[in-house]
Amino acid sequence: MTTKDAALPPGATIGILGNGQLGRMLSLAAARLGYRTHVYGPDKDSPAEQVATASTVAAYEDQATLAAFAKAVDVVTFEFENVPASSVKFLMEHAIVRPNARALEVAQDRAKEKTFFAAIGAATPPWRPVDSLEDLVRALADIPPPAVLKTARFGYDGKGQVKIKSADEAAAAWKAMGTPNGIAPHAVLEGFVDFSCEISVIAARGADGTTVAFEPTENVHKNHILATSIVPAAIKPEVARRAAEIAQKAVTALDLVGLLAVEMFVTKDNHVLCNEMAPRPHNSGHWTMDGGGCDQFEMLVRAAAGLPLPQPARIADVTMLNLIGDDVNHLNAFHADPAARIHLYGKAEARPGRKMGHVNLVKPRSR
Ligand code: AMP
């Protein structure tokens, strides 16, 4: 165990809740700084387990195993935001956990997230909490369609979302949300934003309270899954400044030590509207691995370990392409391209929609 103030020495062990590709890339970054990693998650032969120093395969709710994990590591972080907040709170009684459970709790619930954005003075699309069909009908009177009904918890990559084009679709949209665990869904209705582009910013906060932010990336989604992230984003400098300011304000307000990715819409009149956030490394930050300077994974390792955080120093223009499903079987052109940096996640089966890896196409910095 370590104290809150001292930086972890090389050889110390960083515990990671979650053992997917983000845990894999986090483990690789930790190894570069001389740290060991111990990953914890429910899946066997996971992407992270293949490269971590140690692995525990167990349920997130298994408190006896969580306690043993806490004992075996010097600090705990996570790479997956649907870890039960109660498990993170339990771990906080046994170990230093960075980021804290509050960041996770806010990010796990779209209603809490939007309330939080308002509290730090950041705009969101218009929204209403919806917990019944009656709520939805009332919300549609306030927020005229087109609108999107989203499950407030455990939705990702567009899952648990229904677009509503006219108020008479309310009943069908509510029905389409289903009744997970036999109870009515907790949801939000959001006005549909006719955005000029989608961007995201990854901010980091160190144990000493220093905050830094990577440049915004411009993100293109296909079938609700991130397809491409581009830096520099084609946005006005004042939009980039505002986006970075929001993300840095958010990490400080959450008293978070670690990373926070904030996804935003840029409106046609250059306003920034916050969509959602995640207190972990983010797919839209993978460009940082080949963009120069400290990347998002090293930044999280540094924050968790209590090391100083360097200012991000981009030296390249990068287009990050996700390899989804079968894309991973068509790499010949990338293998032949000296500007292409290929990152594969070690997943055996290329199921449709599954993130199998990504490619960073790197060019010298243009601006
Ligand atoms: P989310 O799960 O909230 O990140 O939504 C996935 C994607 O759906 C976003 O990245 C957008 O491309 C689109 N989307 C979500 N909410 C809205 C909205 N209110 N207006 C327009 N597009 C949206």
Coordinates of N, CA, C and O in Angstrom, one line a residue, residues 246-352:
I246 N -14.3 23.5 -20.6 CA -15.4 22.7 -20.0 C -14.8 21.4 -19.4 O -15.1 21.0 -18.2
A247 N -14.0 20.7 -20.2 CA -13.4 19.4 -19.7 C -12.5 19.6 -18.4 O -12.6 18.8 -17.5
Q248 N -11.8 20.7 -18.4 CA -10.9 20.9 -17.3 C -11.7 21.3 -16.0 O -11.4 21.0 -14.9
K249 N -12.7 22.1 -16.3 CA -13.6 22.5 -15.2 C -14.3 21.3 -14.6 O -14.5 21.1 -13.4
A250 N -14.7 20.3 -15.5 CA -15.4 19.1 -15.0 C -14.5 18.3 -14.2 O -14.9 17.8 -13.1
V251 N -13.2 18.1 -14.5 CA -12.3 17.2 -13.7 C -12.1 17.8 -12.3 O -12.1 17.1 -11.3
T252 N -12.0 19.1 -12.3 CA -11.8 19.8 -11.0 C -13.1 19.7 -10.2 O -13.0 19.4 -9.0
A253 N -14.2 19.9 -10.8 CA -15.5 19.9 -10.0 C -15.8 18.5 -9.5 O -16.4 18.3 -8.4
L254 N -15.3 17.5 -10.2 CA -15.5 16.1 -9.7 C -14.4 15.7 -8.7 O -14.5 14.5 -8.2
D255 N -13.4 16.5 -8.5 CA -12.3 16.2 -7.7 C -11.7 14.9 -8.1 O -11.3 14.0 -7.3
L256 N -11.6 14.7 -9.4 CA -11.2 13.4 -10.0 C -9.7 13.4 -10.2 O -9.1 14.4 -10.6
V257 N -9.0 12.3 -9.9 CA -7.6 12.1 -10.3 C -7.6 11.0 -11.3 O -8.0 9.9 -11.1
G258 N -7.3 11.4 -12.5 CA -7.3 10.5 -13.7 C -7.7 11.2 -14.9 O -7.4 12.4 -15.1
L259 N -8.5 10.5 -15.8 CA -8.9 11.1 -17.0 C -10.4 11.3 -17.1 O -11.2 10.5 -16.4
L260 N -10.9 12.2 -17.9 CA -12.3 12.4 -18.2 C -12.4 12.8 -19.6 O -11.8 13.8 -20.1
A261 N -13.1 11.9 -20.4 CA -13.4 12.2 -21.8 C -14.8 12.9 -21.9 O -15.8 12.3 -21.3
V262 N -14.9 14.0 -22.5 CA -16.2 14.7 -22.7 C -16.6 14.7 -24.2 O -15.8 15.3 -24.9
E263 N -17.7 14.2 -24.5 CA -18.2 14.2 -25.9 C -19.1 15.4 -26.1 O -20.0 15.6 -25.2
M264 N -18.9 16.1 -27.2 CA -19.7 17.3 -27.3 C -20.2 17.5 -28.8 O -19.6 16.9 -29.7
F265 N -21.3 18.2 -29.0 CA -21.8 18.6 -30.3 C -21.3 20.1 -30.5 O -21.5 20.9 -29.6
V266 N -20.9 20.4 -31.7 CA -20.6 21.8 -32.1 C -21.8 22.2 -33.0 O -22.0 21.6 -34.0
T267 N -22.5 23.2 -32.6 CA -23.7 23.6 -33.4 C -23.2 24.5 -34.6 O -22.1 24.9 -34.6
K268 N -24.2 24.7 -35.5 CA -23.8 25.5 -36.7 C -23.4 26.9 -36.4 O -22.7 27.5 -37.1
D269 N -23.9 27.4 -35.2 CA -23.5 28.8 -34.8 C -22.4 28.7 -33.8 O -22.2 29.6 -32.9
N270 N -21.6 27.6 -33.8 CA -20.4 27.5 -33.0 C -20.6 27.5 -31.5 O -19.7 27.9 -30.7
H271 N -21.7 26.9 -31.0 CA -21.9 26.7 -29.6 C -21.5 25.2 -29.3 O -21.6 24.3 -30.1
V272 N -21.0 25.0 -28.1 CA -20.6 23.7 -27.7 C -21.7 23.1 -26.7 O -22.0 23.8 -25.7
L273 N -22.3 22.0 -27.1 CA -23.3 21.3 -26.2 C -22.7 20.0 -25.8 O -22.3 19.2 -26.6
C274 N -22.7 19.8 -24.4 CA -22.1 18.5 -23.9 C -23.1 17.4 -24.1 O -24.3 17.5 -23.8
N275 N -22.6 16.2 -24.6 CA -23.4 15.1 -24.8 C -23.2 14.1 -23.6 O -24.1 13.8 -22.8
E276 N -22.0 13.6 -23.5 CA -21.8 12.6 -22.4 C -20.3 12.6 -22.0 O -19.5 13.2 -22.7
M277 N -20.0 11.9 -20.9 CA -18.7 11.9 -20.4 C -18.3 10.5 -19.9 O -19.2 9.7 -19.5
A278 N -17.0 10.2 -19.8 CA -16.5 8.9 -19.3 C -15.2 9.2 -18.6 O -14.3 9.7 -19.1
P279 N -15.2 8.7 -17.3 CA -14.0 8.9 -16.5 C -12.9 7.9 -16.7 O -12.5 7.2 -15.8
R280 N -12.4 7.7 -17.9 CA -11.5 6.7 -18.3 C -10.9 7.0 -19.6 O -11.3 8.0 -20.3
P281 N -9.9 6.2 -20.1 CA -9.4 6.5 -21.5 C -10.5 6.3 -22.5 O -11.5 5.6 -22.2
H282 N -10.4 6.9 -23.6 CA -11.6 7.0 -24.5 C -11.1 6.6 -25.9 O -10.0 7.0 -26.3
N283 N -11.9 5.9 -26.7 CA -11.6 5.6 -28.0 C -11.2 6.8 -28.9 O -10.3 6.7 -29.7
S284 N -11.8 7.9 -28.7 CA -11.5 9.1 -29.5 C -10.1 9.7 -29.1 O -9.7 10.6 -29.7
G285 N -9.5 9.1 -28.1 CA -8.2 9.6 -27.7 C -7.0 8.7 -28.1 O -5.9 8.9 -27.8
H286 N -7.4 7.7 -28.9 CA -6.3 6.7 -29.4 C -5.3 7.4 -30.3 O -4.2 6.9 -30.4
W287 N -5.7 8.5 -30.9 CA -4.7 9.2 -31.8 C -3.5 9.6 -30.9 O -2.4 9.8 -31.5
T288 N -3.7 9.8 -29.6 CA -2.6 10.4 -28.8 C -1.4 9.4 -28.7 O -0.3 9.8 -28.4
M289 N -1.7 8.1 -29.0 CA -0.6 7.1 -29.0 C 0.5 7.3 -30.0 O 1.6 6.9 -29.8
D290 N 0.1 8.0 -31.1 CA 1.1 8.3 -32.2 C 1.1 9.7 -32.5 O 1.7 10.1 -33.6
G291 N 0.5 10.6 -31.7 CA 0.5 12.0 -32.0 C 1.6 12.8 -31.4 O 1.8 14.0 -31.7
G292 N 2.5 12.1 -30.6 CA 3.6 12.9 -30.0 C 3.3 13.1 -28.5 O 2.1 13.3 -28.2
G293 N 4.3 13.1 -27.8 CA 4.2 13.4 -26.3 C 3.5 12.3 -25.6 O 3.4 11.2 -26.0
C294 N 3.2 12.6 -24.3 CA 2.5 11.7 -23.4 C 1.1 11.3 -23.9 O 0.4 12.2 -24.2
D295 N 0.8 10.0 -24.1 CA -0.5 9.7 -24.6 C -1.5 9.6 -23.5 O -1.2 9.7 -22.3
Q296 N -2.8 9.3 -23.9 CA -3.9 9.3 -22.8 C -3.6 8.2 -21.8 O -4.0 8.4 -20.6
F297 N -3.1 7.1 -22.3 CA -2.9 6.0 -21.3 C -1.8 6.3 -20.3 O -1.9 6.0 -19.1
E298 N -0.7 6.8 -20.8 CA 0.4 7.2 -19.9 C -0.1 8.3 -19.0 O 0.3 8.3 -17.8
M299 N -0.9 9.2 -19.5 CA -1.4 10.3 -18.6 C -2.2 9.7 -17.5 O -2.1 10.2 -16.3
L300 N -3.0 8.7 -17.7 CA -3.8 8.1 -16.6 C -2.9 7.3 -15.7 O -3.0 7.4 -14.5
V301 N -1.9 6.6 -16.2 CA -0.9 5.9 -15.4 C -0.2 6.9 -14.5 O -0.1 6.7 -13.2
R302 N 0.2 8.1 -15.0 CA 0.9 9.1 -14.3 C 0.0 9.6 -13.2 O 0.4 9.8 -12.0
A303 N -1.3 9.9 -13.5 CA -2.2 10.5 -12.5 C -2.4 9.4 -11.4 O -2.3 9.8 -10.2
A304 N -2.7 8.2 -11.8 CA -2.9 7.1 -10.8 C -1.7 6.9 -9.9 O -1.9 6.7 -8.7
A305 N -0.5 7.0 -10.5 CA 0.7 6.8 -9.7 C 1.2 8.0 -8.9 O 2.2 7.9 -8.2
G306 N 0.5 9.1 -9.1 CA 0.9 10.3 -8.4 C 2.1 11.0 -9.0 O 2.8 11.8 -8.4
L307 N 2.4 10.8 -10.3 CA 3.5 11.4 -11.0 C 3.0 12.8 -11.5 O 1.8 12.9 -11.7
P308 N 3.9 13.7 -11.9 CA 3.4 14.9 -12.5 C 2.8 14.7 -13.9 O 3.2 13.7 -14.5
L309 N 1.9 15.6 -14.3 CA 1.3 15.4 -15.6 C 2.0 16.4 -16.6 O 1.9 17.6 -16.3
P310 N 2.5 15.9 -17.7 CA 3.1 16.9 -18.7 C 2.0 17.5 -19.5 O 0.9 16.9 -19.7
Q311 N 2.3 18.7 -20.1 CA 1.3 19.3 -21.1 C 1.3 18.4 -22.3 O 2.4 18.0 -22.8
P312 N 0.2 18.1 -22.9 CA 0.2 17.3 -24.1 C 0.9 18.1 -25.2 O 0.8 19.3 -25.3
A313 N 1.7 17.4 -26.0 CA 2.5 18.1 -27.0 C 2.3 17.4 -28.4 O 3.0 16.4 -28.7
R314 N 1.3 17.8 -29.1 CA 1.0 17.2 -30.4 C 2.0 17.6 -31.5 O 2.3 18.8 -31.7
I315 N 2.7 16.6 -32.1 CA 3.6 16.9 -33.2 C 3.2 16.4 -34.5 O 3.8 16.6 -35.5
A316 N 2.0 15.8 -34.6 CA 1.5 15.2 -35.8 C 0.0 15.5 -36.0 O -0.7 15.8 -35.1
D317 N -0.4 15.4 -37.3 CA -1.8 15.3 -37.6 C -2.2 13.8 -37.7 O -1.4 13.1 -38.3
V318 N -3.3 13.5 -37.1 CA -3.6 12.0 -37.0 C -5.0 11.8 -37.4 O -5.9 12.5 -36.9
T319 N -5.2 10.8 -38.2 CA -6.6 10.3 -38.4 C -6.6 8.9 -37.9 O -5.8 8.0 -38.3
M320 N -7.5 8.7 -36.9 CA -7.6 7.3 -36.2 C -8.8 6.6 -36.9 O -9.9 7.2 -36.9
L321 N -8.5 5.4 -37.4 CA -9.6 4.6 -38.0 C -9.9 3.4 -37.1 O -8.9 2.7 -36.8
N322 N -11.1 3.2 -36.6 CA -11.4 2.0 -35.9 C -11.5 0.8 -36.8 O -12.0 0.9 -37.9
L323 N -11.0 -0.3 -36.3 CA -11.1 -1.6 -37.1 C -12.3 -2.3 -36.4 O -12.1 -2.8 -35.3
I324 N -13.4 -2.3 -37.1 CA -14.6 -2.9 -36.5 C -14.9 -4.2 -37.2 O -15.0 -4.2 -38.5
G325 N -15.2 -5.2 -36.5 CA -15.5 -6.5 -37.0 C -14.5 -7.0 -38.1 O -13.3 -7.0 -37.8
D326 N -15.0 -7.3 -39.3 CA -14.2 -7.9 -40.3 C -13.1 -6.9 -40.9 O -12.2 -7.4 -41.6
D327 N -13.2 -5.6 -40.5 CA -12.1 -4.7 -41.0 C -10.7 -5.3 -40.7 O -9.7 -5.0 -41.4
V328 N -10.6 -6.0 -39.6 CA -9.3 -6.5 -39.1 C -8.7 -7.5 -40.0 O -7.5 -7.8 -40.0
N329 N -9.5 -8.1 -40.9 CA -9.0 -9.0 -41.9 C -8.6 -8.4 -43.2 O -8.3 -9.1 -44.2
H330 N -8.6 -7.1 -43.2 CA -8.2 -6.3 -44.5 C -7.1 -5.3 -44.2 O -7.4 -4.1 -44.3
L331 N -6.0 -5.8 -43.7 CA -5.0 -4.8 -43.2 C -3.8 -4.6 -44.2 O -2.9 -3.8 -44.0
N332 N -3.9 -5.3 -45.4 CA -2.7 -5.3 -46.3 C -2.3 -3.8 -46.7 O -1.1 -3.5 -46.7
A333 N -3.3 -3.0 -47.0 CA -2.9 -1.6 -47.4 C -2.3 -0.9 -46.2 O -1.3 -0.1 -46.5
F334 N -2.7 -1.1 -45.0 CA -2.1 -0.5 -43.9 C -0.7 -1.0 -43.6 O 0.2 -0.3 -43.3
H335 N -0.5 -2.3 -43.8 CA 0.8 -2.9 -43.6 C 1.8 -2.3 -44.6 O 3.0 -2.2 -44.3
A336 N 1.3 -1.9 -45.8 CA 2.2 -1.3 -46.8 C 2.4 0.2 -46.7 O 3.2 0.8 -47.4
D337 N 1.6 0.8 -45.8 CA 1.7 2.3 -45.7 C 2.6 2.7 -44.5 O 2.3 2.4 -43.3
P338 N 3.7 3.4 -44.8 CA 4.6 3.7 -43.7 C 4.0 4.7 -42.7 O 4.5 4.9 -41.6
A339 N 2.9 5.4 -43.1 CA 2.3 6.4 -42.2 C 1.2 5.7 -41.3 O 0.7 6.4 -40.4
A340 N 1.0 4.4 -41.5 CA 0.0 3.7 -40.7 C 0.6 3.0 -39.5 O 1.5 2.2 -39.6
R341 N 0.0 3.3 -38.3 CA 0.5 2.6 -37.1 C -0.7 1.7 -36.7 O -1.8 2.2 -36.4
I342 N -0.5 0.4 -36.7 CA -1.6 -0.5 -36.4 C -1.6 -1.0 -35.0 O -0.5 -1.3 -34.4
H343 N -2.7 -0.9 -34.3 CA -2.9 -1.4 -33.0 C -4.0 -2.4 -32.9 O -5.1 -2.1 -33.2
L344 N -3.6 -3.7 -32.6 CA -4.7 -4.7 -32.5 C -4.9 -5.1 -31.0 O -3.9 -5.1 -30.2
Y345 N -6.1 -5.6 -30.7 CA -6.5 -5.8 -29.3 C -6.4 -7.2 -28.9 O -6.8 -7.5 -27.7
G346 N -6.0 -8.2 -29.8 CA -5.9 -9.6 -29.3 C -7.2 -10.3 -29.1 O -7.3 -11.2 -28.3
K347 N -8.2 -9.8 -29.8 CA -9.5 -10.5 -29.7 C -9.6 -11.6 -30.7 O -9.3 -11.4 -31.9
A348 N -10.1 -12.8 -30.3 CA -10.1 -14.0 -31.2 C -11.1 -13.9 -32.3 O -10.9 -14.2 -33.4
E349 N -12.3 -13.4 -32.0 CA -13.4 -13.5 -32.9 C -13.9 -12.1 -33.4 O -14.2 -11.3 -32.6
A350 N -13.8 -11.9 -34.7 CA -14.2 -10.6 -35.3 C -15.7 -10.5 -35.5 O -16.2 -10.5 -36.7
R351 N -16.5 -10.4 -34.4 CA -17.9 -10.3 -34.6 C -18.3 -9.0 -35.1 O -17.6 -8.0 -34.9
P352 N -19.4 -8.9 -35.9 CA -19.9 -7.6 -36.4 C -20.0 -6.6 -35.3 O -20.6 -6.9 -34.2

